[in-house]
């Protein structure tokens, strides 16, 4: 659960190109929304981790070796690191 009270999660499939998505659920009314999909990075793996600023961090695999992404509290999505085999995979 995020600091804003919404529940966040990832799916390994779904999204615009069936490469996974980040979603959120409002527990007070059950509304489900896709926050972003993984068209640019590939399949998310593992849970999201929230930092002190309210951003969520996660990892994804696919397209070469995967990477680390950040989902800002405003919904912005950024690939922070792309793994290339030499720096991780």
PDB file of C-alpha atoms in Angstrom:
ATOM      1  CA  UNK A   1       0.000   0.000   0.000  1.00  0.00           C
ATOM      2  CA  UNK A   2       1.315   3.396  -0.972  1.00  0.00           C
ATOM      3  CA  UNK A   3       1.544   6.425   1.271  1.00  0.00           C
ATOM      4  CA  UNK A   4      -1.477   7.768  -0.636  1.00  0.00           C
ATOM      5  CA  UNK A   5      -3.608   4.835   0.592  1.00  0.00           C
ATOM      6  CA  UNK A   6      -3.833   3.106  -2.798  1.00  0.00           C
ATOM      7  CA  UNK A   7      -2.687  -0.473  -3.376  1.00  0.00           C
ATOM      8  CA  UNK A   8      -0.061  -0.968  -6.108  1.00  0.00           C
ATOM      9  CA  UNK A   9       1.071  -4.093  -7.912  1.00  0.00           C
ATOM     10  CA  UNK A  10       2.552  -5.447 -11.121  1.00  0.00           C
ATOM     11  CA  UNK A  11       1.426  -8.050 -13.614  1.00  0.00           C
ATOM     12  CA  UNK A  12       3.817 -10.029 -15.808  1.00  0.00           C
ATOM     13  CA  UNK A  13       1.436  -9.881 -18.740  1.00  0.00           C
ATOM     14  CA  UNK A  14      -1.204  -7.462 -19.876  1.00  0.00           C
ATOM     15  CA  UNK A  15      -0.704  -3.833 -20.702  1.00  0.00           C
ATOM     16  CA  UNK A  16      -0.644  -2.342 -24.162  1.00  0.00           C
ATOM     17  CA  UNK A  17       1.821  -4.842 -25.668  1.00  0.00           C
ATOM     18  CA  UNK A  18       1.249  -7.770 -23.256  1.00  0.00           C
ATOM     19  CA  UNK A  19       4.618  -7.133 -21.552  1.00  0.00           C
ATOM     20  CA  UNK A  20       3.203  -6.364 -18.123  1.00  0.00           C
ATOM     21  CA  UNK A  21       1.781  -3.383 -16.289  1.00  0.00           C
ATOM     22  CA  UNK A  22       1.777  -1.495 -13.011  1.00  0.00           C
ATOM     23  CA  UNK A  23      -1.712  -1.142 -11.603  1.00  0.00           C
ATOM     24  CA  UNK A  24      -3.343   0.461  -8.589  1.00  0.00           C
ATOM     25  CA  UNK A  25      -6.506  -0.341  -6.674  1.00  0.00           C
ATOM     26  CA  UNK A  26      -8.480   2.052  -4.514  1.00  0.00           C
ATOM     27  CA  UNK A  27      -9.495  -0.076  -1.542  1.00  0.00           C
ATOM     28  CA  UNK A  28     -12.334   2.252  -0.622  1.00  0.00           C
ATOM     29  CA  UNK A  29     -14.274   1.688  -3.843  1.00  0.00           C
ATOM     30  CA  UNK A  30     -12.482  -1.124  -5.720  1.00  0.00           C
ATOM     31  CA  UNK A  31     -11.520   1.044  -8.694  1.00  0.00           C
ATOM     32  CA  UNK A  32      -8.676  -0.528 -10.687  1.00  0.00           C
ATOM     33  CA  UNK A  33      -6.425   1.544 -12.953  1.00  0.00           C
ATOM     34  CA  UNK A  34      -3.391   0.740 -15.078  1.00  0.00           C
ATOM     35  CA  UNK A  35      -0.670   3.229 -14.140  1.00  0.00           C
ATOM     36  CA  UNK A  36       1.785   2.298 -16.896  1.00  0.00           C
ATOM     37  CA  UNK A  37       2.688  -0.629 -19.083  1.00  0.00           C
ATOM     38  CA  UNK A  38       6.071  -2.121 -19.902  1.00  0.00           C
ATOM     39  CA  UNK A  39       6.244  -1.519 -23.645  1.00  0.00           C
ATOM     40  CA  UNK A  40       9.682   0.101 -23.234  1.00  0.00           C
ATOM     41  CA  UNK A  41      11.343  -2.249 -20.745  1.00  0.00           C
ATOM     42  CA  UNK A  42       9.743  -5.680 -20.696  1.00  0.00           C
ATOM     43  CA  UNK A  43       8.278  -7.950 -18.102  1.00  0.00           C
ATOM     44  CA  UNK A  44       8.214  -6.768 -14.449  1.00  0.00           C
ATOM     45  CA  UNK A  45       9.526  -9.136 -11.797  1.00  0.00           C
ATOM     46  CA  UNK A  46       8.998  -9.108  -8.058  1.00  0.00           C
ATOM     47  CA  UNK A  47       7.210  -6.597  -5.850  1.00  0.00           C
ATOM     48  CA  UNK A  48       7.354  -2.821  -5.923  1.00  0.00           C
ATOM     49  CA  UNK A  49       9.273  -1.036  -3.169  1.00  0.00           C
ATOM     50  CA  UNK A  50       8.177   2.425  -2.019  1.00  0.00           C
ATOM     51  CA  UNK A  51      10.839   4.976  -1.048  1.00  0.00           C
ATOM     52  CA  UNK A  52      10.526   7.868   1.410  1.00  0.00           C
ATOM     53  CA  UNK A  53       9.438  10.226  -1.388  1.00  0.00           C
ATOM     54  CA  UNK A  54       6.441   8.064  -2.319  1.00  0.00           C
ATOM     55  CA  UNK A  55       8.021   6.701  -5.511  1.00  0.00           C
ATOM     56  CA  UNK A  56       7.922   2.993  -6.305  1.00  0.00           C
ATOM     57  CA  UNK A  57      10.946   1.081  -7.585  1.00  0.00           C
ATOM     58  CA  UNK A  58      11.016  -2.255  -9.355  1.00  0.00           C
ATOM     59  CA  UNK A  59      12.922  -4.499 -11.716  1.00  0.00           C
ATOM     60  CA  UNK A  60      11.998  -5.973 -15.068  1.00  0.00           C
ATOM     61  CA  UNK A  61      13.492  -8.571 -17.383  1.00  0.00           C
ATOM     62  CA  UNK A  62      13.263  -8.768 -21.126  1.00  0.00           C
ATOM     63  CA  UNK A  63      14.750  -6.973 -24.117  1.00  0.00           C
ATOM     64  CA  UNK A  64      18.392  -7.919 -23.569  1.00  0.00           C
ATOM     65  CA  UNK A  65      18.824  -8.216 -19.799  1.00  0.00           C
ATOM     66  CA  UNK A  66      16.154  -6.018 -18.159  1.00  0.00           C
ATOM     67  CA  UNK A  67      16.556  -3.061 -15.832  1.00  0.00           C
ATOM     68  CA  UNK A  68      15.455  -0.987 -12.859  1.00  0.00           C
ATOM     69  CA  UNK A  69      12.531   1.418 -13.107  1.00  0.00           C
ATOM     70  CA  UNK A  70      11.024   4.170 -10.965  1.00  0.00           C
ATOM     71  CA  UNK A  71       7.369   5.131 -10.830  1.00  0.00           C
ATOM     72  CA  UNK A  72       7.046   8.640  -9.398  1.00  0.00           C
ATOM     73  CA  UNK A  73       4.240   9.700  -7.052  1.00  0.00           C
ATOM     74  CA  UNK A  74       2.857  11.728  -9.965  1.00  0.00           C
ATOM     75  CA  UNK A  75       2.637   8.580 -12.132  1.00  0.00           C
ATOM     76  CA  UNK A  76       5.771   9.332 -14.166  1.00  0.00           C
ATOM     77  CA  UNK A  77       7.663   6.242 -15.333  1.00  0.00           C
ATOM     78  CA  UNK A  78      11.422   6.219 -15.854  1.00  0.00           C
ATOM     79  CA  UNK A  79      13.881   3.466 -16.728  1.00  0.00           C
ATOM     80  CA  UNK A  80      16.754   4.217 -14.338  1.00  0.00           C
ATOM     81  CA  UNK A  81      19.200   1.482 -15.358  1.00  0.00           C
ATOM     82  CA  UNK A  82      19.165  -0.846 -18.343  1.00  0.00           C
ATOM     83  CA  UNK A  83      21.161  -4.012 -17.710  1.00  0.00           C
ATOM     84  CA  UNK A  84      23.524  -4.973 -20.510  1.00  0.00           C
ATOM     85  CA  UNK A  85      25.072  -8.163 -19.176  1.00  0.00           C
ATOM     86  CA  UNK A  86      28.237  -6.426 -17.943  1.00  0.00           C
ATOM     87  CA  UNK A  87      26.407  -4.414 -15.256  1.00  0.00           C
ATOM     88  CA  UNK A  88      23.838  -7.073 -14.384  1.00  0.00           C
ATOM     89  CA  UNK A  89      21.115  -9.158 -15.941  1.00  0.00           C
TER      90      UNK A  89
END
